[in-house]
CSV table of C-alpha atoms and ligand atoms in Angstrom, one decimal:
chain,number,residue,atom,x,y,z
Q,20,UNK,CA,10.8,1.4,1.1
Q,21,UNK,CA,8.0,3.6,0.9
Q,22,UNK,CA,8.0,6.8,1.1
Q,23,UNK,CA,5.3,9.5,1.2
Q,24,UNK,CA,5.5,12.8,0.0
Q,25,UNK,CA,2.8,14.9,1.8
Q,26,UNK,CA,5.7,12.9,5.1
Q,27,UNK,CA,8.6,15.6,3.5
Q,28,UNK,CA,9.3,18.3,1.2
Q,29,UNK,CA,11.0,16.6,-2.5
Q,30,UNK,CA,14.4,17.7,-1.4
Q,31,UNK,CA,14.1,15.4,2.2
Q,32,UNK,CA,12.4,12.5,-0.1
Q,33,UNK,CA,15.7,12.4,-2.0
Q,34,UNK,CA,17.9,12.5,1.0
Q,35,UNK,CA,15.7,9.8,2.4
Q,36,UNK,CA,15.5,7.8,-0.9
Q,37,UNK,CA,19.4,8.5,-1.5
Q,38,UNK,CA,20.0,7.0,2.1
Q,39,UNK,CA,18.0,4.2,1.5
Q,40,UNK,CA,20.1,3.2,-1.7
Q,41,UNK,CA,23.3,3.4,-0.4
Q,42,UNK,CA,21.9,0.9,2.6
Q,43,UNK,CA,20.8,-1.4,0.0
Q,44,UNK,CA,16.8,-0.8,-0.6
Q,45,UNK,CA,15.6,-1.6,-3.9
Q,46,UNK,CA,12.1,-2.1,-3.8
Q,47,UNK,CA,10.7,1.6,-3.9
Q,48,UNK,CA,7.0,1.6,-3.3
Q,49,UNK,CA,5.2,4.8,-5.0
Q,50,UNK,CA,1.7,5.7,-6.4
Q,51,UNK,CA,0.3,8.2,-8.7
Q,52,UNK,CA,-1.4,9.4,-5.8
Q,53,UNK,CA,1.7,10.0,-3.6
Q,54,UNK,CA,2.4,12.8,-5.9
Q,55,UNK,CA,6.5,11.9,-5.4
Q,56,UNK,CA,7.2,10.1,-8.9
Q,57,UNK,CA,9.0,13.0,-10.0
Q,58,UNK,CA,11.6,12.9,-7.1
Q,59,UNK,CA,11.7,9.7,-7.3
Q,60,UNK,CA,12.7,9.7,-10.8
Q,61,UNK,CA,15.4,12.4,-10.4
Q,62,UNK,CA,17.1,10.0,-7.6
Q,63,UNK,CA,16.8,6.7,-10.1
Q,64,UNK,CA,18.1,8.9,-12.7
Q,65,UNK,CA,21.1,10.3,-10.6
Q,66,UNK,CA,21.8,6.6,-9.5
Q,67,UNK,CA,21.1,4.7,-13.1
Q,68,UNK,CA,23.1,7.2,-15.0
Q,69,UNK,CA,26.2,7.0,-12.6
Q,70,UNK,CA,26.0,3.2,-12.6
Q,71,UNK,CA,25.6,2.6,-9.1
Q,72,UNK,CA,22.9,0.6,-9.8
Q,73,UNK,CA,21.2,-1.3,-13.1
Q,74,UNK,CA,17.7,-1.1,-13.8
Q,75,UNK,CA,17.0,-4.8,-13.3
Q,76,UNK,CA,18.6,-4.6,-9.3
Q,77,UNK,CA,15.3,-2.2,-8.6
Q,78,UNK,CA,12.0,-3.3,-8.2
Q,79,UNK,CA,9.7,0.0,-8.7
Q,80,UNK,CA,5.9,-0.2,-7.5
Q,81,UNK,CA,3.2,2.2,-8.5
Q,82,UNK,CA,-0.4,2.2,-8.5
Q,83,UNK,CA,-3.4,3.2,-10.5
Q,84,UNK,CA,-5.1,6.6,-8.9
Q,85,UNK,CA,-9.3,5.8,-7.9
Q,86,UNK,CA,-9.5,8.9,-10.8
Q,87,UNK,CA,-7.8,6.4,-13.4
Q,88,UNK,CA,-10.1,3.4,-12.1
Q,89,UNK,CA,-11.6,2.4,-15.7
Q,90,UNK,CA,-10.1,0.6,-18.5
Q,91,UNK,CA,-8.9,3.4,-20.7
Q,92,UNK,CA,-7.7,5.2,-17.4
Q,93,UNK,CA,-4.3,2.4,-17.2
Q,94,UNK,CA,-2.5,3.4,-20.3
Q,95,UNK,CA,-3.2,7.0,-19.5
Q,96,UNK,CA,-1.9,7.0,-15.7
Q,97,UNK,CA,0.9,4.2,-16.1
Q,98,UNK,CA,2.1,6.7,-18.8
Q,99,UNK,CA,1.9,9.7,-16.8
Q,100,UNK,CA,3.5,7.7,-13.5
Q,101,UNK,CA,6.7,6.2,-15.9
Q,102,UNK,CA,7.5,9.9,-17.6
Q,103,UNK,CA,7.5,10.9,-13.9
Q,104,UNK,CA,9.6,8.2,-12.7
Q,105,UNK,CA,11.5,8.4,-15.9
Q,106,UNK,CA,11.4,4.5,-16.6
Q,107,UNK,CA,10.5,2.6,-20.0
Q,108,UNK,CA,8.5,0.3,-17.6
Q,109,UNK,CA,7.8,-0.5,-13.8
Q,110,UNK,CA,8.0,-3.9,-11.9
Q,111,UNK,CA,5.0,-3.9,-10.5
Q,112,UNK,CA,1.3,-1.9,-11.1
Q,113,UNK,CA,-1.2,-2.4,-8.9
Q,114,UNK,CA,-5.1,-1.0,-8.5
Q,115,UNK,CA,-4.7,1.0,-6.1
Q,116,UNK,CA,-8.1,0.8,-4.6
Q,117,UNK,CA,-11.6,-0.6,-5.6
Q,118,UNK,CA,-13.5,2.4,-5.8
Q,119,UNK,CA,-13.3,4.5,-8.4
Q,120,UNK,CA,-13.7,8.5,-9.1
Q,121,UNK,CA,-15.0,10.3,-11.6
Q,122,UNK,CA,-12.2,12.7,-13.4
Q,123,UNK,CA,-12.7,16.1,-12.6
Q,124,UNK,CA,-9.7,18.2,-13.7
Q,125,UNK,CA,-6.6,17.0,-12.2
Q,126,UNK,CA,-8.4,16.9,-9.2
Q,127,UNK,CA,-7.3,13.5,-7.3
Q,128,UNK,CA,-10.3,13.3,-5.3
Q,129,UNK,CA,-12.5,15.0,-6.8
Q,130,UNK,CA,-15.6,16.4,-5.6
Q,131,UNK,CA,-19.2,17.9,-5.9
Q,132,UNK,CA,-19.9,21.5,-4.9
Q,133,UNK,CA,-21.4,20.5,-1.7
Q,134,UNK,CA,-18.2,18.9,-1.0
Q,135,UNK,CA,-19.2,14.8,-1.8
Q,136,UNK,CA,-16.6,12.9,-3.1
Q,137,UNK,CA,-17.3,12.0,-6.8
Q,138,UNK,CA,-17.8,8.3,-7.2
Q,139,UNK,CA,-17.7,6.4,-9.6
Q,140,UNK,CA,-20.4,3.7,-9.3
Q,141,UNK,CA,-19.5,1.7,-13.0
Q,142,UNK,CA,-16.3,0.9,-11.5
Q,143,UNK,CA,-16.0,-2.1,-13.4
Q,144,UNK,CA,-12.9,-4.8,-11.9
Q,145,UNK,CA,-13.0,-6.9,-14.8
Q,146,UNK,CA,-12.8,-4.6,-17.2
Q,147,UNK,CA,-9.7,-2.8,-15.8
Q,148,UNK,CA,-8.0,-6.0,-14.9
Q,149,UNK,CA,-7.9,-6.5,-18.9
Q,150,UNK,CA,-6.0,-3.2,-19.4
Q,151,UNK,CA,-3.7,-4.1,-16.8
Q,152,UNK,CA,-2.8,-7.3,-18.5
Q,153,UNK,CA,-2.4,-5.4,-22.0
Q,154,UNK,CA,0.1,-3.1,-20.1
Q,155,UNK,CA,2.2,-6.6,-19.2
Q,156,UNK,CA,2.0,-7.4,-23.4
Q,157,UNK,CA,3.0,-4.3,-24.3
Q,158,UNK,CA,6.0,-4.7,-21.6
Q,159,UNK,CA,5.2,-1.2,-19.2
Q,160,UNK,CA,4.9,-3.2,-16.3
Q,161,UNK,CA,6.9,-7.0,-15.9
Q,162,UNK,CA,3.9,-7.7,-13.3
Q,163,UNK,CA,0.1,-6.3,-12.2
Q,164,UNK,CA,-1.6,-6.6,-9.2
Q,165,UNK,CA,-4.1,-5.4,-6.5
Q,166,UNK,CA,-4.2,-3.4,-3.0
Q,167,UNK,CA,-7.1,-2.4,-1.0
Q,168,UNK,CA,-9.0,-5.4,-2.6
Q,169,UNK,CA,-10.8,-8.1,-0.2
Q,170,UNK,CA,-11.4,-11.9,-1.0
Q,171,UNK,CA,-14.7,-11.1,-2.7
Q,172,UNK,CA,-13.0,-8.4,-5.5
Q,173,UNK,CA,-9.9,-10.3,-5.4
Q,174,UNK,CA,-12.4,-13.5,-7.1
Q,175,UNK,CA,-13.8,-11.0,-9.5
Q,176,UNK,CA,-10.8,-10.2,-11.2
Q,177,UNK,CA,-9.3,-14.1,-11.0
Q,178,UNK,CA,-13.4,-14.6,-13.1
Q,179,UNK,CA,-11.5,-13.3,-16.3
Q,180,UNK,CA,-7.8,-13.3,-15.4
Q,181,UNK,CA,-5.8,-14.4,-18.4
Q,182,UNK,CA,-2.8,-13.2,-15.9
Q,183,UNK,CA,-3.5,-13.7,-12.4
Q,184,UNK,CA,-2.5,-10.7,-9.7
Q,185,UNK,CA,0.8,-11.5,-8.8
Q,186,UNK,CA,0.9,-9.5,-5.8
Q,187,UNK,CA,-1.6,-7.6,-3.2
Q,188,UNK,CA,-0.5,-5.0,-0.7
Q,189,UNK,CA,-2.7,-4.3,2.5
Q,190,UNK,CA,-2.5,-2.8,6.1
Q,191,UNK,CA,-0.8,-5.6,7.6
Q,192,UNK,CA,0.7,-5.6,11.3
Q,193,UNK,CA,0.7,-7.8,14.4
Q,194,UNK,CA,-2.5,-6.2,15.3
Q,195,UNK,CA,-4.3,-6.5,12.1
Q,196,UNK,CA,-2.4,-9.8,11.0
Q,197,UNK,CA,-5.3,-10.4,8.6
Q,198,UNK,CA,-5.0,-14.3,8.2
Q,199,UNK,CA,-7.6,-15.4,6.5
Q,200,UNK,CA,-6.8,-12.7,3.6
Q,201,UNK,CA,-2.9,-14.1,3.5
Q,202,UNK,CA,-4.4,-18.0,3.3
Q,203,UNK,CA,-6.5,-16.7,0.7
Q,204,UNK,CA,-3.8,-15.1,-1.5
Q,205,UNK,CA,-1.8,-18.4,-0.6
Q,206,UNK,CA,-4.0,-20.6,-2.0
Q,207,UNK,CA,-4.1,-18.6,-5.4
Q,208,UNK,CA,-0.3,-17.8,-5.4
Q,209,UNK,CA,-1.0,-14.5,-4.7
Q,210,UNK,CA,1.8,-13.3,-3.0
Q,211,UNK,CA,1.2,-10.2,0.1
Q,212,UNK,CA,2.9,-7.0,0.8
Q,213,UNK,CA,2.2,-5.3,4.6
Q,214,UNK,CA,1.4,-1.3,4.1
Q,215,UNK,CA,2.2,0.1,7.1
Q,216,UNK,CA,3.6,-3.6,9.1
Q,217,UNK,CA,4.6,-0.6,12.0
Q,218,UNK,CA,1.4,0.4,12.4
Q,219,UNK,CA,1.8,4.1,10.8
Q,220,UNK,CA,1.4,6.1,13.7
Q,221,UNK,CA,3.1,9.2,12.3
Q,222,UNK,CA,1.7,9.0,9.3
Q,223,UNK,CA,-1.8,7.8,10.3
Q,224,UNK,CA,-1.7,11.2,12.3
Q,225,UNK,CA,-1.1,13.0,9.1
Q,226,UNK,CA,-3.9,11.0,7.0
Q,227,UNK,CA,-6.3,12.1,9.3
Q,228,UNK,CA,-6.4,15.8,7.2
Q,229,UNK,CA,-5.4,14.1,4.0
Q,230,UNK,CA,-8.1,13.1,1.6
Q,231,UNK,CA,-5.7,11.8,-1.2
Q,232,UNK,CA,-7.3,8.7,-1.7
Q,233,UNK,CA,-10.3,9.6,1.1
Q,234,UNK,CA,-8.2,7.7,3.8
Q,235,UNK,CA,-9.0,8.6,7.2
Q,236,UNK,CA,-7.9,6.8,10.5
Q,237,UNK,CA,-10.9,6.0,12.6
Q,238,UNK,CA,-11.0,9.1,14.4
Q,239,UNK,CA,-13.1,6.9,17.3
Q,240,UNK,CA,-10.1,4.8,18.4
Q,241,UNK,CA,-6.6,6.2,19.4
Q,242,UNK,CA,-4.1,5.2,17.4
Q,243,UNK,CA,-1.7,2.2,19.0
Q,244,UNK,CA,1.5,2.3,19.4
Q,245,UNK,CA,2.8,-1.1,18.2
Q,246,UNK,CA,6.1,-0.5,19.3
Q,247,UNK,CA,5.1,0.1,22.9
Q,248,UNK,CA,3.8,-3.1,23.1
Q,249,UNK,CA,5.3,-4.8,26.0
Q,250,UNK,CA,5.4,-8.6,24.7
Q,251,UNK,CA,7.3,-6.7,21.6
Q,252,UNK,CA,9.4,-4.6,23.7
Q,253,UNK,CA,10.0,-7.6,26.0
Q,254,UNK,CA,11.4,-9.8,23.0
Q,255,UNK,CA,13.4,-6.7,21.2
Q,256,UNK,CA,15.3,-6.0,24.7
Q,257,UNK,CA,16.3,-10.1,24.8
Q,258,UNK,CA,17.5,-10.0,21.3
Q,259,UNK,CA,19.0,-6.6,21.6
Q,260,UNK,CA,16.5,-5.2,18.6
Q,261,UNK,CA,14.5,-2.2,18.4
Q,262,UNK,CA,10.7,-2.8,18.8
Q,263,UNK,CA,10.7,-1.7,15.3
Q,264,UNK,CA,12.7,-5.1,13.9
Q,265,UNK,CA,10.6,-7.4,15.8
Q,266,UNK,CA,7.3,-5.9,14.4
Q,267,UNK,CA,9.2,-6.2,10.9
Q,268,UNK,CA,11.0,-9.5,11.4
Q,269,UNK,CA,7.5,-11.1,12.8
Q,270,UNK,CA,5.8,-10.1,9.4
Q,271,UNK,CA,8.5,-11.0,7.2
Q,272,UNK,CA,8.8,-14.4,8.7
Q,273,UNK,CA,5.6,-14.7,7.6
Q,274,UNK,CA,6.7,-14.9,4.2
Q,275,UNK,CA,5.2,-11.0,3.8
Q,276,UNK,CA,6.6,-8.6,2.0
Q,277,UNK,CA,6.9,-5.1,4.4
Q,278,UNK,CA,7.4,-1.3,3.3
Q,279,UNK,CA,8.1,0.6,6.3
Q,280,UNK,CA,8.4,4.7,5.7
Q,281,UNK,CA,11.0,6.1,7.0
Q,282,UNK,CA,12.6,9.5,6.0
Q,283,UNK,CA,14.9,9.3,9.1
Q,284,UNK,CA,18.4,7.8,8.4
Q,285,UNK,CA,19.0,6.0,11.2
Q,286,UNK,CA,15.3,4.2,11.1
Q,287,UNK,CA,15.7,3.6,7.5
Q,288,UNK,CA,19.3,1.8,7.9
Q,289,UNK,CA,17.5,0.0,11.6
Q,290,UNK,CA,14.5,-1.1,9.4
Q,291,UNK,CA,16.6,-2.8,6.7
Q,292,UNK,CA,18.7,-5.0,9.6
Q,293,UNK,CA,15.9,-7.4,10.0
Q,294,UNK,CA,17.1,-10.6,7.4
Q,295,UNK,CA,19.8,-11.5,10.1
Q,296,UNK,CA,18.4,-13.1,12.8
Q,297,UNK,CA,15.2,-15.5,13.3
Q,298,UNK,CA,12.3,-15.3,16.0
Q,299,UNK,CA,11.7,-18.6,17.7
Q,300,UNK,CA,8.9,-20.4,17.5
Q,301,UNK,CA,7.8,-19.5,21.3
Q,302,UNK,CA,8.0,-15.7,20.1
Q,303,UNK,CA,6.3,-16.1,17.5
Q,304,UNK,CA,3.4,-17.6,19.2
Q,305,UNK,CA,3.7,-14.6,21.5
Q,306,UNK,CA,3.3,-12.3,18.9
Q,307,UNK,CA,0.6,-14.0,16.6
Q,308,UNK,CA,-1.3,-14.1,19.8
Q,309,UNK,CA,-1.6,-10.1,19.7
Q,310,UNK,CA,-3.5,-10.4,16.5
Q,311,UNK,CA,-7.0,-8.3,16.9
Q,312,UNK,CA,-8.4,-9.0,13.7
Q,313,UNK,CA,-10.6,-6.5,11.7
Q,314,UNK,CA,-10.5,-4.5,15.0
Q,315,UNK,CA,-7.2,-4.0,14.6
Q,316,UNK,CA,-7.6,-1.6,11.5
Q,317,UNK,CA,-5.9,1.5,11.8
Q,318,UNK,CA,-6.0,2.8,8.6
Q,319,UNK,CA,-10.3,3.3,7.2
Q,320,UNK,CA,-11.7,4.6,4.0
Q,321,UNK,CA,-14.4,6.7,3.9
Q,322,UNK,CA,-16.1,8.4,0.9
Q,323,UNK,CA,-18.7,10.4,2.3
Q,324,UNK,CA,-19.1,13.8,3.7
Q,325,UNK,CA,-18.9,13.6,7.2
Q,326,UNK,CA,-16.6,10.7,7.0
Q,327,UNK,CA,-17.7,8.9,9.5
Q,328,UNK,CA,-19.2,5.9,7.6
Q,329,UNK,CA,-16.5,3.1,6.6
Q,330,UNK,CA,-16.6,1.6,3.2
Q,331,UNK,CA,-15.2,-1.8,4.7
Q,332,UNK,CA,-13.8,-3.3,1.4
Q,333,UNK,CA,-10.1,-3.6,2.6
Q,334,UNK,CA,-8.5,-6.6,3.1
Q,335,UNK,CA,-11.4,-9.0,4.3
Q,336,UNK,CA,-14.1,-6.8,5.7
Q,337,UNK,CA,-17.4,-6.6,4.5
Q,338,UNK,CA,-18.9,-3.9,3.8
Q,339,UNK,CA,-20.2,-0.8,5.6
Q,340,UNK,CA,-21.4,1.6,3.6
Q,341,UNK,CA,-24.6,4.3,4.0
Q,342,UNK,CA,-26.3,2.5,1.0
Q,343,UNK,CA,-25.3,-0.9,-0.1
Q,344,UNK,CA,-27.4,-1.2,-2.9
Q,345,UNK,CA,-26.8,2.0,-4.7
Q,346,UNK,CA,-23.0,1.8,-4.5
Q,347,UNK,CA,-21.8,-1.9,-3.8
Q,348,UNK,CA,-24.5,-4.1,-4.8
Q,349,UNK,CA,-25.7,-2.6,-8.4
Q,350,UNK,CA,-22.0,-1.5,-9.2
Q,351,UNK,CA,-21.1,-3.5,-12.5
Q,352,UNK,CA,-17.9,-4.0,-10.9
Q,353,UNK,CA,-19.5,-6.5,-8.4
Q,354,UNK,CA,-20.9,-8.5,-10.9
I,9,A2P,P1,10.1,8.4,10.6
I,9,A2P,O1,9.9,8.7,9.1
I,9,A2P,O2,10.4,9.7,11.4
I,9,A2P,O3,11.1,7.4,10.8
I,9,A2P,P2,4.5,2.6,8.8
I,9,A2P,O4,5.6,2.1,7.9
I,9,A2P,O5,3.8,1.5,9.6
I,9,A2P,O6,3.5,3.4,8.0
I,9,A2P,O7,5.1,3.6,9.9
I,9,A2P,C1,5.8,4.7,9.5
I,9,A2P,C2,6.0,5.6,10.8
I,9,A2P,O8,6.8,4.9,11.7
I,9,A2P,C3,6.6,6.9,10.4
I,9,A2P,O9,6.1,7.9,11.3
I,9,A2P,C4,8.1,6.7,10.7
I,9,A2P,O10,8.7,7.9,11.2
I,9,A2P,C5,8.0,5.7,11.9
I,9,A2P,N1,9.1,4.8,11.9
I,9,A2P,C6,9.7,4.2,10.8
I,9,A2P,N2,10.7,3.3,11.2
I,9,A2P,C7,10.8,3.4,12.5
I,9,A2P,C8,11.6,2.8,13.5
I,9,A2P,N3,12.5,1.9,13.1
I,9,A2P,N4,11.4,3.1,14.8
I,9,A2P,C9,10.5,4.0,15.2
I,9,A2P,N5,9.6,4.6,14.3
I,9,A2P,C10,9.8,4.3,13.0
């Protein structure tokens, strides 16, 4: 269950994360970024205190900001995020992205007076992987791990890994299926969580004004509609599913973790159905075979002014950037 906050005002977040509860939801998926910790800790607190559910049924995800991207920055925003969420610790902490931004304020992307995006070029990987392993000693998180982080990064932190990420979360959907990233994380027990498996086409609208984490959708591509894909459409009416099940069931049979976002009550119940039935092996060839690769992207990041360039360092692409050797190559973080 993930749920974004600049999707609904706090008051439909609860509803939505209320709803989501009572259908039996307990992986919540959050970030510092997402600016919704504090609802989300008035709902856990509304549930925990009446006993409707124990701390150790939930599994509570939240991430390290690109402004928190250095070693000392992990105490200090895994602090901020469990006041907010009201919790002694969290399940899961992940890097939220490779890049990292200088802190300017409270500014969450901050920037330059001529309007460039304040990067951080010592982002060191290494470095903040070790602060994320002393937050797992001193028991604030029962796991750590990555999203946003291609094979290449991924390596660099396993380098000096006393604890190995346990978990990385990507754009994942039957367009963007990104296979050699999930045999990847196999082979070093990694294990993968799809970010928008339905292909985000509400909220990729929304991203395209929202520079939170500097995500934009590739405003040079329309934006596809998974769900109106007629193989999917064909297999959902057969098995009397929505389109939305099969997109969900196809990644989860995968052995994939999904979050879909959903602040609709009918789509959040619909989206949790998808554990009781089983795609055959004929329609899951039919839909592995609508895999675009890298082209499939829906969801780019993009530092610069202008925004047009693509820093290509999610989940298997290689980089893109205006100039590789000031910002990727000499980075300490790419040593
Ligand atoms: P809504 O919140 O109105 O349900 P993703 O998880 O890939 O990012 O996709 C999220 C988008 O898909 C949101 O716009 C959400 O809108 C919509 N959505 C979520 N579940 C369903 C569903 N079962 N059927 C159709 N659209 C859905």
């Amino acid at each position: 269950m993930y749920l974004l906050l600049f999707q609904s005002t706090p008051e439909e977040l609860e509803t939505a994360l209320e709803t989501a509860l009572e259908e039996g939801y307990r992986h919540i998926d959050t970030a510092y970024v997402y600016q919704n910790e504090d609802a989300i800790g008035r709902v856990l607190s509304r549930w925990l205190s009446a006993g409707k559910v124990t701390r150790d049924e939930l599994f509570i995800v939240t991430k390290l900001p690109p402004v928190g991207n250095r070693p000392e920055g992990v105490s200090k925003y895994l602090g901020r995020s469990l006041k907010s969420l009201g919790l002694d610790y969290v399940d899961l902490y992940l890097v939220h992205v490779p890049y990292g931004f200088k802190e300017k304020d409270e500014e969450l992307t901050p920037t330059a007076e001529d309007g460039s995006v304040l990067l951080d070029n010592d982002t060191d990987h290494a470095a903040i992987w070790k602060a994320m392993e002393e937050e797992v000693t001193k028991g604030r998180t029962k796991a750590i791990g990555l999203s946003n982080f291609n094979e290449k990064q991924i390596e660099r932190v396993l380098k000096g890994a006393v604890l190995p990420p346990a978990n990385l979360q990507v754009e994942l959907h039957i367009y963007f299926q990104q296979r050699p990233l999930v045999e990847f994380c196999k082979n070093h027990d990694i294990t993968v969580c799809a970010y928008s498996p339905l292909g985000s086409r509400g909220t990729a609208g929304l991203l395209r004004s929202q520079t939170l984490l500097m995500v934009v959708v590739s405003s040079s591509k329309e934006l596809p509609d998974l769900m109106d894909n007629p193989v999917v459409k064909e297999i959902a009416e057969r098995l009397s599913r929505t389109p939305a099940q099969v997109l969900l069931r196809h990644t989860v049979q995968r052995g994939i973790a999904v979050i879909p976002k959903s602040t609709n009550k009918d789509r959040i119940r619909q989206n949790f159905k998808v554990l009781d039935f089983t795609l055959s092996d004929e329609d899951v060839s039919k839909l592995d075979a609508l895999d675009q690769g890298p082209v499939g992207r829906i969801v780019d990041f993009s530092f610069f002014k202008g925004g047009h360039l693509t820093i290509g360092c999610f989940g298997g692409l290689d980089p893109v950037i205006p100039n590789p050797k000031e910002i990727w190559e000499t980075s300490p973080s790419k040593v």
